[in-house]
Tab-separated table of C-alpha atoms (C1' of nucleotides) in Angstrom:
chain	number	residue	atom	x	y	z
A	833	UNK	CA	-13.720	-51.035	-48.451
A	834	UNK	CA	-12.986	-52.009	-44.797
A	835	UNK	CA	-12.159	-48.953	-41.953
A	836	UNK	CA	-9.163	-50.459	-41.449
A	837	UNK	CA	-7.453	-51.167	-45.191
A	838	UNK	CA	-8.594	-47.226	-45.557
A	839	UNK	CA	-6.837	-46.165	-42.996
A	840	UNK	CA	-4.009	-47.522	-44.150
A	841	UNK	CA	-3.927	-46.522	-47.561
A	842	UNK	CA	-4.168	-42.893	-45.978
A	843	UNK	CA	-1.933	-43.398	-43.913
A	844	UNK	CA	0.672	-44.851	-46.616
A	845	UNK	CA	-0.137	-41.506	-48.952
A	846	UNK	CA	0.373	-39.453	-46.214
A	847	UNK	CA	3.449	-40.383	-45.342
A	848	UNK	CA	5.010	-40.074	-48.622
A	849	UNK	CA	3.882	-36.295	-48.811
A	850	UNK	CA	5.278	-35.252	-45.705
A	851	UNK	CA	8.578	-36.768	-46.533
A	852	UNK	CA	8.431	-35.182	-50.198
A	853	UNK	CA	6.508	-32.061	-49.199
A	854	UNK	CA	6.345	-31.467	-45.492
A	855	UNK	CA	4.101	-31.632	-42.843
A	856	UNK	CA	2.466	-28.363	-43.204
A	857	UNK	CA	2.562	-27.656	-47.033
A	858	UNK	CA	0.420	-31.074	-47.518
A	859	UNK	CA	-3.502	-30.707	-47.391
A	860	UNK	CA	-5.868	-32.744	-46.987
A	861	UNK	CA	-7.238	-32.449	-50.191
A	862	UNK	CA	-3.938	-33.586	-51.304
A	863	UNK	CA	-3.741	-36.509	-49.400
A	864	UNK	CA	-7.597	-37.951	-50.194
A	865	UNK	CA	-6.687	-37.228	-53.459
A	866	UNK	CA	-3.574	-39.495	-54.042
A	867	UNK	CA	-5.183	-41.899	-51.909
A	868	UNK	CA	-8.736	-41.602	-54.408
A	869	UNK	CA	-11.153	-40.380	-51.552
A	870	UNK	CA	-13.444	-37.637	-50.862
A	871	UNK	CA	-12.446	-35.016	-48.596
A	872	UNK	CA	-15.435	-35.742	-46.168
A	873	UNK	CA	-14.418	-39.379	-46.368
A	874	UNK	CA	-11.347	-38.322	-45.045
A	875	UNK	CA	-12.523	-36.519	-41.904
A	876	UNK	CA	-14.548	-39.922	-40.746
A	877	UNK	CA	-11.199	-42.126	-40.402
A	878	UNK	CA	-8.846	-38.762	-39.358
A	879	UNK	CA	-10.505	-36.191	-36.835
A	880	UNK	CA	-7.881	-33.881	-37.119
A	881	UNK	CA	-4.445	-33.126	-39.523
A	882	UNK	CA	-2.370	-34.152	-35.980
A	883	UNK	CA	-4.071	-37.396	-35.829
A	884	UNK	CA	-2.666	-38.352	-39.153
A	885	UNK	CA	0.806	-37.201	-37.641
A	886	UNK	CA	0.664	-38.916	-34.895
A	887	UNK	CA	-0.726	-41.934	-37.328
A	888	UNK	CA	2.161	-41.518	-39.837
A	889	UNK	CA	4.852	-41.366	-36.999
A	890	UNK	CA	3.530	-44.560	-35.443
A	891	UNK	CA	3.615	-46.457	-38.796
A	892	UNK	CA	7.340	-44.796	-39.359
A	893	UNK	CA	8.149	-46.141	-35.752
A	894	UNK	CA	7.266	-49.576	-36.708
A	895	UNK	CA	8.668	-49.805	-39.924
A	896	UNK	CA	11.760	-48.681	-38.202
A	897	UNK	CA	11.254	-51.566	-36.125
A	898	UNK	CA	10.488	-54.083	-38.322
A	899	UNK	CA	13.747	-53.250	-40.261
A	900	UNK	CA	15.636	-53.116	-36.871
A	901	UNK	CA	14.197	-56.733	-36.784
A	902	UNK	CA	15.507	-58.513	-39.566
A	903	UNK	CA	18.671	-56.781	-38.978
A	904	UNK	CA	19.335	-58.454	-35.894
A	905	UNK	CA	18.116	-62.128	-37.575
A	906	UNK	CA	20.470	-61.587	-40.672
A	907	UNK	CA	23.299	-60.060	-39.062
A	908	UNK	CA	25.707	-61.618	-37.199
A	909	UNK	CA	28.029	-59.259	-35.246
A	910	UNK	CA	27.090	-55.919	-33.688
A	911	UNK	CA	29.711	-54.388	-35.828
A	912	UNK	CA	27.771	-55.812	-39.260
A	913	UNK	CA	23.947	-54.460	-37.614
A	914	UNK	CA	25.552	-51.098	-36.606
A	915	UNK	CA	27.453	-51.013	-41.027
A	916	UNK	CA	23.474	-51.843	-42.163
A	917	UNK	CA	22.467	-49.028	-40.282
A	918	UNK	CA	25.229	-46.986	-41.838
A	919	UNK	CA	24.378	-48.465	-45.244
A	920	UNK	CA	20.511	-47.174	-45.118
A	921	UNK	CA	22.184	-43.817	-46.775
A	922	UNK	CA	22.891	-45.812	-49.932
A	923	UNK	CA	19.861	-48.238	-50.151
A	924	UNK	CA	17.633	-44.957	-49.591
A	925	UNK	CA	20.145	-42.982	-51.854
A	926	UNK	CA	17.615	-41.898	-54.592
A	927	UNK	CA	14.910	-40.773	-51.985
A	928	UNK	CA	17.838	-39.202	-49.313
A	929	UNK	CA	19.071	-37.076	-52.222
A	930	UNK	CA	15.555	-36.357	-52.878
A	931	UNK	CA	14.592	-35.276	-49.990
A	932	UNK	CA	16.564	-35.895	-47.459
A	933	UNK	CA	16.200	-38.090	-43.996
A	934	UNK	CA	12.507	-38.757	-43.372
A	935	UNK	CA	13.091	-38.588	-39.336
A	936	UNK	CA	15.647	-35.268	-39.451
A	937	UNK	CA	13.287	-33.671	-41.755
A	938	UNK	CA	10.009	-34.745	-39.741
A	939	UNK	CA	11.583	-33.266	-36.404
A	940	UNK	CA	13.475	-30.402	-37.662
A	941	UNK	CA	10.277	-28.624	-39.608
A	942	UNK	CA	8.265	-29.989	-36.641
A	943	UNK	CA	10.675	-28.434	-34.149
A	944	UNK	CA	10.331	-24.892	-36.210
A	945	UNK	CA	6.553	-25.052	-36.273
A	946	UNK	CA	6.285	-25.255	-32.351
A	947	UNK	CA	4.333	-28.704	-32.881
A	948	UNK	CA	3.145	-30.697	-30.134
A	949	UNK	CA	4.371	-33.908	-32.497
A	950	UNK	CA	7.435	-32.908	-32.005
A	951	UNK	CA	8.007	-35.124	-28.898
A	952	UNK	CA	6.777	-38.270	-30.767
A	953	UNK	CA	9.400	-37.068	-33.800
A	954	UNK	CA	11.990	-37.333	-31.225
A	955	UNK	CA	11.259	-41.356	-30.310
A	956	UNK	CA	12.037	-41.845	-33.994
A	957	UNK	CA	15.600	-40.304	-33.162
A	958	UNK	CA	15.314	-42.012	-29.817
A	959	UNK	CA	14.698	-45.785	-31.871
A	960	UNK	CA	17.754	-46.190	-33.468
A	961	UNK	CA	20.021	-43.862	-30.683
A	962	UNK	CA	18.834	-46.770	-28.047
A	963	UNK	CA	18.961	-49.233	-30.599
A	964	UNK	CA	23.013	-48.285	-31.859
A	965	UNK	CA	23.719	-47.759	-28.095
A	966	UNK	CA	23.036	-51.868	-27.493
A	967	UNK	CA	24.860	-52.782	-30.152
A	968	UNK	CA	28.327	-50.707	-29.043
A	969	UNK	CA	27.567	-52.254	-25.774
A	970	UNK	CA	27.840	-55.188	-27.377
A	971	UNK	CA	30.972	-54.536	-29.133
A	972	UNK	CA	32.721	-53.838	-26.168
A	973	UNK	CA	32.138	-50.087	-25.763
A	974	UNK	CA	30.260	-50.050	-22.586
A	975	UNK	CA	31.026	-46.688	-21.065
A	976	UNK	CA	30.811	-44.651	-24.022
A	977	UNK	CA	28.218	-46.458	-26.094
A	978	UNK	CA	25.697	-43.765	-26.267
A	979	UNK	CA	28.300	-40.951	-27.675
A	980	UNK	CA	29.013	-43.789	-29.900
A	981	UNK	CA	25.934	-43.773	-31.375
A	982	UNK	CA	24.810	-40.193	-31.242
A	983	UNK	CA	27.862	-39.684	-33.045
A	984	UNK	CA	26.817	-41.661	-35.707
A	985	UNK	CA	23.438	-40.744	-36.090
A	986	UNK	CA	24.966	-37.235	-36.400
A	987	UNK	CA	26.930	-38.091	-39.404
A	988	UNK	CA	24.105	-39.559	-40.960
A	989	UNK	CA	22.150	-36.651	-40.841
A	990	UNK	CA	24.525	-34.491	-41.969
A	991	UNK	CA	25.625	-36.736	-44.654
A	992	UNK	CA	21.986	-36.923	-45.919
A	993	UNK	CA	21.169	-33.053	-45.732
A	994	UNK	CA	24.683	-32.209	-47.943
A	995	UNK	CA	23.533	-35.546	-50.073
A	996	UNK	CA	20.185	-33.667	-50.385
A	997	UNK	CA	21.817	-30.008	-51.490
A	998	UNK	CA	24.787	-31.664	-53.464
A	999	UNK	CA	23.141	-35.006	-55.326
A	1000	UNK	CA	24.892	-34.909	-58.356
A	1001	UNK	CA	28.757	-35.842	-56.452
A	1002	UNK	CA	30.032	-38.891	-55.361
A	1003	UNK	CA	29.545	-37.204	-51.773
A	1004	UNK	CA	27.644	-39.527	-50.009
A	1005	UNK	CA	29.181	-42.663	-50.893
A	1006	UNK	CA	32.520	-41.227	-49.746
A	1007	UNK	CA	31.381	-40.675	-46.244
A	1008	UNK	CA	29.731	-44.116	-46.074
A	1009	UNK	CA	33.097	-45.348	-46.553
A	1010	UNK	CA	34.332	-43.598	-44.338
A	1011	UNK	CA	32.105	-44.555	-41.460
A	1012	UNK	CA	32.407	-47.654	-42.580
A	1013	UNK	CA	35.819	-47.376	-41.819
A	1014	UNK	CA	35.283	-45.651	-38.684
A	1015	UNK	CA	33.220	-48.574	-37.447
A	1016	UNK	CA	36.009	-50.957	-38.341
A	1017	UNK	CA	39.090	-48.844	-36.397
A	1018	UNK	CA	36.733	-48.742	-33.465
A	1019	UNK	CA	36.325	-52.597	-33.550
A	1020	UNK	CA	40.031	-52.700	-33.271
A	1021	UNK	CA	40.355	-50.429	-30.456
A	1022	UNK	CA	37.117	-52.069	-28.689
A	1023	UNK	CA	37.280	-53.408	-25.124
A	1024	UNK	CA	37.040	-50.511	-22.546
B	1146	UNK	CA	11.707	6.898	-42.020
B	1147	UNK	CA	13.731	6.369	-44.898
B	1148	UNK	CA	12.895	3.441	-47.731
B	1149	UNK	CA	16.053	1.561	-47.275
B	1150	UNK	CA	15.915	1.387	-43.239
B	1151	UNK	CA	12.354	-0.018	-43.330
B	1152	UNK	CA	13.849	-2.436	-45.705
B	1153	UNK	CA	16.607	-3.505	-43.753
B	1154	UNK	CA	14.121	-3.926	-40.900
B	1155	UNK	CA	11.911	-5.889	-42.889
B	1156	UNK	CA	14.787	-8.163	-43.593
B	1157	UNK	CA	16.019	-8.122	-40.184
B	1158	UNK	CA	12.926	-10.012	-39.112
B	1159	UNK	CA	11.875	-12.105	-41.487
B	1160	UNK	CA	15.540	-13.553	-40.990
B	1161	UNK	CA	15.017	-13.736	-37.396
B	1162	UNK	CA	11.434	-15.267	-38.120
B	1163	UNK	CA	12.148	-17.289	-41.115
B	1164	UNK	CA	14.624	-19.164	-39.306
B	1165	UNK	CA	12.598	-19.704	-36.147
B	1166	UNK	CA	9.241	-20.254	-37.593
B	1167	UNK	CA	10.093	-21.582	-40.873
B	1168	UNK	CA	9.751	-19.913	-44.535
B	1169	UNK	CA	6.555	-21.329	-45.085
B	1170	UNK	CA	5.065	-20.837	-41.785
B	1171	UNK	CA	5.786	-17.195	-41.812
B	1172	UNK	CA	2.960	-14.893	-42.895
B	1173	UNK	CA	3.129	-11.048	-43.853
B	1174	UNK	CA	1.029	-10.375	-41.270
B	1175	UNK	CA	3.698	-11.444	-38.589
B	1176	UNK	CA	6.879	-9.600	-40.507
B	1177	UNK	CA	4.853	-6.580	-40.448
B	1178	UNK	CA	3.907	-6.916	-36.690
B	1179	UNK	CA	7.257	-7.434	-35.471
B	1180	UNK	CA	8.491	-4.196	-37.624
B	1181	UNK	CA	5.510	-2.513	-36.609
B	1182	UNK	CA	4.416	-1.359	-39.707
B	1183	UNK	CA	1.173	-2.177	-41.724
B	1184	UNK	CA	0.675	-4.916	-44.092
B	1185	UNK	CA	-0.211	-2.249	-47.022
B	1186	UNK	CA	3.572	-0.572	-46.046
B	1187	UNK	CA	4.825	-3.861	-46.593
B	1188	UNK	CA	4.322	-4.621	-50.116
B	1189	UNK	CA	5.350	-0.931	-50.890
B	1190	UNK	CA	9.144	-2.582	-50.192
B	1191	UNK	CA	8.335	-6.051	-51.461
B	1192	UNK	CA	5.494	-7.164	-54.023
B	1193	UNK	CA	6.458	-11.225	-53.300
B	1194	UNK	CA	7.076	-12.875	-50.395
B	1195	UNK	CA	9.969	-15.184	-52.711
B	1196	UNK	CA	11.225	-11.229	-52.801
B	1197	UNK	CA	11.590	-11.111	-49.188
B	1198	UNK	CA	12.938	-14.633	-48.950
B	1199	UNK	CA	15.497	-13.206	-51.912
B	1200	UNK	CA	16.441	-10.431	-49.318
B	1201	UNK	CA	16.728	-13.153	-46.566
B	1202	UNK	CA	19.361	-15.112	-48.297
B	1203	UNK	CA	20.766	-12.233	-49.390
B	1204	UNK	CA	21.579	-10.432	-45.840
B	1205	UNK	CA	22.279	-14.033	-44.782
B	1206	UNK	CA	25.101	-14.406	-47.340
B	1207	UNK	CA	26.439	-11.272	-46.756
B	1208	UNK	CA	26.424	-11.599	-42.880
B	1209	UNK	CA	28.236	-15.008	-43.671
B	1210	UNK	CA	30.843	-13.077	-46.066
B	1211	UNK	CA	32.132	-10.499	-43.134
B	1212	UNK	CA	31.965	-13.213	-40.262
B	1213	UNK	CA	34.654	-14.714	-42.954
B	1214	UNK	CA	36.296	-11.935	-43.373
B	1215	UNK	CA	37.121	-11.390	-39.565
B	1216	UNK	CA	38.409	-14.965	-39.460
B	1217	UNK	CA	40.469	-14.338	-42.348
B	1218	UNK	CA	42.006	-10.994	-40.655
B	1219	UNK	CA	42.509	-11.976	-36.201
B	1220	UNK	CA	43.744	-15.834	-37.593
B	1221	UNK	CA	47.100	-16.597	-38.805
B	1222	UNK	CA	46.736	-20.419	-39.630
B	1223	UNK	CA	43.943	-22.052	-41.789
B	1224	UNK	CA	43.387	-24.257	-39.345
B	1225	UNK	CA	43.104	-21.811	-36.842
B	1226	UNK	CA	39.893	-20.249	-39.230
B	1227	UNK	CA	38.825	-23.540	-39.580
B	1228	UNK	CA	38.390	-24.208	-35.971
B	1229	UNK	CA	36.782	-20.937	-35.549
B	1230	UNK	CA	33.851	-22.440	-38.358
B	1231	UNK	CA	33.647	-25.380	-36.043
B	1232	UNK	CA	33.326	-23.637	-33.448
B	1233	UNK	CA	30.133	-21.682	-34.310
B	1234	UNK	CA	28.127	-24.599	-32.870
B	1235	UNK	CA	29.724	-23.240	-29.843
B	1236	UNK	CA	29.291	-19.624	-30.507
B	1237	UNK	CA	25.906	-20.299	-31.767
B	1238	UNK	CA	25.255	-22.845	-28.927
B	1239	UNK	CA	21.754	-21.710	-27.499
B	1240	UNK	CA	19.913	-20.833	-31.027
B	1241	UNK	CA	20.898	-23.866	-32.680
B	1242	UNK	CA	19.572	-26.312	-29.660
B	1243	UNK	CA	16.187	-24.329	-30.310
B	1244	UNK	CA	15.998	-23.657	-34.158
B	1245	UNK	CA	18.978	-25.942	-35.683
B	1246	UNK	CA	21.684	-24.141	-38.299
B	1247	UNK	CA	19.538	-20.703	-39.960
B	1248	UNK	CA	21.734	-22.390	-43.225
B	1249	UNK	CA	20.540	-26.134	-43.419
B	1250	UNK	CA	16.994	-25.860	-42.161
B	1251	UNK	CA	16.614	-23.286	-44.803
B	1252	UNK	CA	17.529	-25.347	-47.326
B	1253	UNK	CA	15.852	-28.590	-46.383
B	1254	UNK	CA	12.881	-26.405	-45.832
B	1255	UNK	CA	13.160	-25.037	-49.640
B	1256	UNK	CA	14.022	-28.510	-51.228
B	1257	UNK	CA	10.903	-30.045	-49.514
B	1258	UNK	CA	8.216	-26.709	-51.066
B	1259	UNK	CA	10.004	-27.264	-54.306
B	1260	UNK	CA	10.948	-23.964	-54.102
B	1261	UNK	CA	13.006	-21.807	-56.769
B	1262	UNK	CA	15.081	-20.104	-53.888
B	1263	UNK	CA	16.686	-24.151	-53.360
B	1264	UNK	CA	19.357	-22.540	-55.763
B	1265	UNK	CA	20.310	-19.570	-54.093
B	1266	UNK	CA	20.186	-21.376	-50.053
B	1267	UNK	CA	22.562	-23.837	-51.881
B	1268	UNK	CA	25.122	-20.726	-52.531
B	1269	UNK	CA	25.023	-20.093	-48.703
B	1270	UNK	CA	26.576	-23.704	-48.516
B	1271	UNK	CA	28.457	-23.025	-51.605
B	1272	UNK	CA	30.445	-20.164	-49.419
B	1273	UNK	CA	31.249	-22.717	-46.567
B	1274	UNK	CA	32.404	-25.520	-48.451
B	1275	UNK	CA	34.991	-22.799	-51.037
B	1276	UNK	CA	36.018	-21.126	-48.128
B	1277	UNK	CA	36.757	-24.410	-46.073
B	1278	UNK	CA	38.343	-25.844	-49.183
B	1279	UNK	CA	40.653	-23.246	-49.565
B	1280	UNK	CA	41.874	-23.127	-45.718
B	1281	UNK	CA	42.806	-27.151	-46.320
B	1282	UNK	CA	44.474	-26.508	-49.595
B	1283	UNK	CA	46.661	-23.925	-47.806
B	1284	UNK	CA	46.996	-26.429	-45.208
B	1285	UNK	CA	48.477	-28.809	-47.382
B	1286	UNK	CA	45.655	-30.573	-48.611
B	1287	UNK	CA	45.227	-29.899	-52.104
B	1288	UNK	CA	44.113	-33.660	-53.696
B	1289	UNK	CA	41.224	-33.499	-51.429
B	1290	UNK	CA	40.402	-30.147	-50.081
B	1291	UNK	CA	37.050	-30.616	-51.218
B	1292	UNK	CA	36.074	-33.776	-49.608
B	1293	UNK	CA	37.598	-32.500	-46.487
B	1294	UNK	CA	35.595	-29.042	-46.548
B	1295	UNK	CA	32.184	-31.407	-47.107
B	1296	UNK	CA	33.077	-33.479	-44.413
B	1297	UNK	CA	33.213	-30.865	-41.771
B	1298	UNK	CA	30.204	-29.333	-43.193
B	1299	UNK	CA	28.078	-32.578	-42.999
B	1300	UNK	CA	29.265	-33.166	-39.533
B	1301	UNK	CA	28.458	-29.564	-38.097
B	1302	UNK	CA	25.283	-29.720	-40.298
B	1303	UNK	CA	24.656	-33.283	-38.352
B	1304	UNK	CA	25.694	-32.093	-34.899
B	1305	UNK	CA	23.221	-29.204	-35.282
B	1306	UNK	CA	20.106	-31.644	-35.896
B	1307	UNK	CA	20.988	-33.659	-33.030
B	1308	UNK	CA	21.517	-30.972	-30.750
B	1309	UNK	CA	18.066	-29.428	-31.700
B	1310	UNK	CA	16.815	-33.084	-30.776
B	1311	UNK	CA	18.418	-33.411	-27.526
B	1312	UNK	CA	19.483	-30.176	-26.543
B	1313	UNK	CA	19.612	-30.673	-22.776
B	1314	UNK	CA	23.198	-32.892	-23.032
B	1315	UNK	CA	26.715	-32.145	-23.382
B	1316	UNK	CA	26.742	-33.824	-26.940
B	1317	UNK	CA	27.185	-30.554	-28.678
B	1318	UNK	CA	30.591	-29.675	-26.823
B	1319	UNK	CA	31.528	-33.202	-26.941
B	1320	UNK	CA	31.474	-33.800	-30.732
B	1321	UNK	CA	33.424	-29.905	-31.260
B	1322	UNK	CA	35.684	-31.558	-29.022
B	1323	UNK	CA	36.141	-34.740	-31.246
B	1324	UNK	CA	35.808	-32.302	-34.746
B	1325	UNK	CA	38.783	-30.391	-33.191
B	1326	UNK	CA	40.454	-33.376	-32.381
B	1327	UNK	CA	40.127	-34.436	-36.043
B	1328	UNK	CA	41.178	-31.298	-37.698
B	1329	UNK	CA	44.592	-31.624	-35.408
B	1330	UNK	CA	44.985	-34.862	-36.221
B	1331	UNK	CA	44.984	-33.840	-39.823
B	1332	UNK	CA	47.325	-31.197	-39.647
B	1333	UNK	CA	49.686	-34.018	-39.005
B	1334	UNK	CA	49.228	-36.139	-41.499
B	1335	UNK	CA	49.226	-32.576	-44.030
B	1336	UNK	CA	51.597	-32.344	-47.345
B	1337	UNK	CA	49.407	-34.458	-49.355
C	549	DC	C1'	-34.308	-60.002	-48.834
C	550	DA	C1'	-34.715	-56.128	-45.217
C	551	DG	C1'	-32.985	-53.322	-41.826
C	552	DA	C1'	-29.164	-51.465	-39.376
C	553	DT	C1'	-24.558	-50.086	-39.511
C	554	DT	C1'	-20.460	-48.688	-41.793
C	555	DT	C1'	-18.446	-46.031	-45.208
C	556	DT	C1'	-18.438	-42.437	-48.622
C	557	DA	C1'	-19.466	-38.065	-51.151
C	558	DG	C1'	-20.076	-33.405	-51.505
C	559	DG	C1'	-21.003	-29.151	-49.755
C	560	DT	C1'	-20.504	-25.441	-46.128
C	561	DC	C1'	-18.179	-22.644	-42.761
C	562	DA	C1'	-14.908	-19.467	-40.630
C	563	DC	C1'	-10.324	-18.312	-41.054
C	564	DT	C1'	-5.812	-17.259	-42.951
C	565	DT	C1'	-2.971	-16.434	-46.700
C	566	DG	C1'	-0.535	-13.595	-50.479
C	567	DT	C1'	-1.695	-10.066	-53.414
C	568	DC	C1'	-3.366	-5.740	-54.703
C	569	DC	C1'	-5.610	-1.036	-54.607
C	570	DT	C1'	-6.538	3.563	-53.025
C	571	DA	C1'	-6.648	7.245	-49.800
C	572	DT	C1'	-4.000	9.526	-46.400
C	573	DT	C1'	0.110	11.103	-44.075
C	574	DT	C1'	4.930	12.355	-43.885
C	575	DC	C1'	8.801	14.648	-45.610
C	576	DG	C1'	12.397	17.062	-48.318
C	577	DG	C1'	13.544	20.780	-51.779
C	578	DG	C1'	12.344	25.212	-53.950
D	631	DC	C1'	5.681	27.806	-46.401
D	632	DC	C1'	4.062	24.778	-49.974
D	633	DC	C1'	3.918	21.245	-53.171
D	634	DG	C1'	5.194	16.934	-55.268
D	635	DA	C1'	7.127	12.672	-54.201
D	636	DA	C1'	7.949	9.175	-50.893
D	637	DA	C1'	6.072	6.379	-47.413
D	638	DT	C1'	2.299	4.484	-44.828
D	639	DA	C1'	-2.289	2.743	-43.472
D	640	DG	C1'	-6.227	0.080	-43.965
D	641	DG	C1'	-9.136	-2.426	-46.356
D	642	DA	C1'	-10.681	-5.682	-50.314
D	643	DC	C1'	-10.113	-9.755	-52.948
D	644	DA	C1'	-9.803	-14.619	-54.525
D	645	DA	C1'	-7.842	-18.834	-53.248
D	646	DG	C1'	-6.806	-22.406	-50.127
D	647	DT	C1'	-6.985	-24.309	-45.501
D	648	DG	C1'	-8.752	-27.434	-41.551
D	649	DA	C1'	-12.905	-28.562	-39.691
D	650	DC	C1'	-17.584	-29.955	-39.789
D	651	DC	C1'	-22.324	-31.593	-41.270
D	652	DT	C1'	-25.757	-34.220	-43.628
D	653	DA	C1'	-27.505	-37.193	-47.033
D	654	DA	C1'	-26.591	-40.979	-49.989
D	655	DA	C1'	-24.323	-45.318	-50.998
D	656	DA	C1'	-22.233	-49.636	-49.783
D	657	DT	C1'	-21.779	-53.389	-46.769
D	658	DC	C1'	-22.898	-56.532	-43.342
D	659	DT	C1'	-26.170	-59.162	-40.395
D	660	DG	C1'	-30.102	-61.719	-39.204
DNA sequence: CAGATTTTAGGTCACTTGTCCTATTTCGGG
DNA sequence: CCCGAAATAGGACAAGTGACCTAAAATCTG
């Protein structure tokens, strides 16, 4: 198989595990073994564990881009972009109650491990903080556009660690609404 | 030195390390340093390290139930105590921008290793959420005390992340600020 | 098809981990 | 003071880890 199609498959596997099992409780064995590889196979595409970090972030980054993408095509309003990115809790539902938020998760065990990947974890956060920022801009909320959006990429993740301890309650589509709602009284009151 | 002192110590620091190093991350070896014992001493006090981690939640719990208490006793209102929760982030300020909440990056940390102990870090949310359900029933709110205690647990849960993330901005007083705006604002609309 | 390059497999290495054992030291009660 | 129990120290062990190496296989190129 080509270098490249390898790679990605790796890549792919690798991913998955550190969302479902964390950075540093997945092996390599583990990963060349989902993906159907030898160990030493491994070590030719993927020098070291933090190249497949900073591997996995990058592909996160772009997916995350990708998805910002079509967002902006499909979408109309700032106001419908900013209630998809509020929505992602319920199309991810099954894996956020699972496991929780693949970027919160990434940075905070990366955070606790002293890892130098940490910085790259944080662009993930920084992504959709510059992205929501632009689109409160664009709703009108100029000055405070960027508490606008940390504010709501708060309550995501602390909607999707309580989904992850509490999965059997009606929890986490509650609060959707509720942003949801939030979103819509601060269109009303737009205009600073 | 006495069995149960080296014990507490033991605890002691595997709290402090558990919650700034991570569960998994944290060897024997390291306890033991920090105590200043041997690792052969250790396992004399605990033959597992899920023992230790048992301790851990254990102290943790019980360090939660007397912070509780205190509220209960120097606050006259229930939403007087429930400001004081919220305003842990505050009290808390400096070791949550470095290591998140001890409570929620436990968990995740658990949930993620598939770990037995997921039960008993859920029970140290378990105590928030009661107690925070009870202070909005006696304020009034008795249809949905419940929803109301989760909601100001996912948002102090979310505000931790994010200030881990981007601890060098005033984002962590500012969204206290708004939480304590909210719980006023609620007051208000009480005698549901 | 033949040779060179890419890709893969499997084994080795040093190190760390949790667990466990045994010998020694410390300490309290008679 | 002395002895038995409590507490400690230090090492041993198997298992798993990331990292690394070399030889074989697969693939591509001319």
């Amino acid at each position: 198989m080509a270098a490249s199609e390898t790679r990605q498959s790796i890549v792919a596997a690798a991913d998955d595990l550190f969302y479902e099992n964390g950075f540093d409780h997945t092996s390599f064995a583990q990963v060349a073994e989902v993906v159907g590889i030898s160990r030493g196979n491994f070590y030719y595409h993927f020098k070291t564990k933090d190249e497949i970090l900073d591997a996995v972030i990058e592909k996160r980054l772009e997916d995350r881009r990708t998805m910002m993408s079509q967002w902006s095509s499909s979408q109309e309003t700032p106001r419908q972009r900013v209630a998809l990115f509020i929505r992602i809790l319920l199309t991810n539902e099954a894996k956020i109650k699972a496991y929780g938020c693949p970027i919160g998760t990434l940075f905070t065990e990366l955070s606790k491990l002293d890892h130098p990947g940490e910085d790259s974890a944080r662009r993930l956060f920084d992504l959709f903080r510059i992205w929501l920022k632009r689109q409160f801009e664009l709703m009108g909320h100029t000055r405070d556009a960027d508490d606008l959006g940390m504010h709501i990429l708060a309550r995501s993740q602390g909607v999707a660690t309580l989904a992850n301890a509490y999965p059997n309650e009606p929890f986490l589509k509650n609060e959707v609404q509720q942003m949801l709602a939030w979103l819509e009284a601060l269109e009303a009151s737009g205009n600073t």
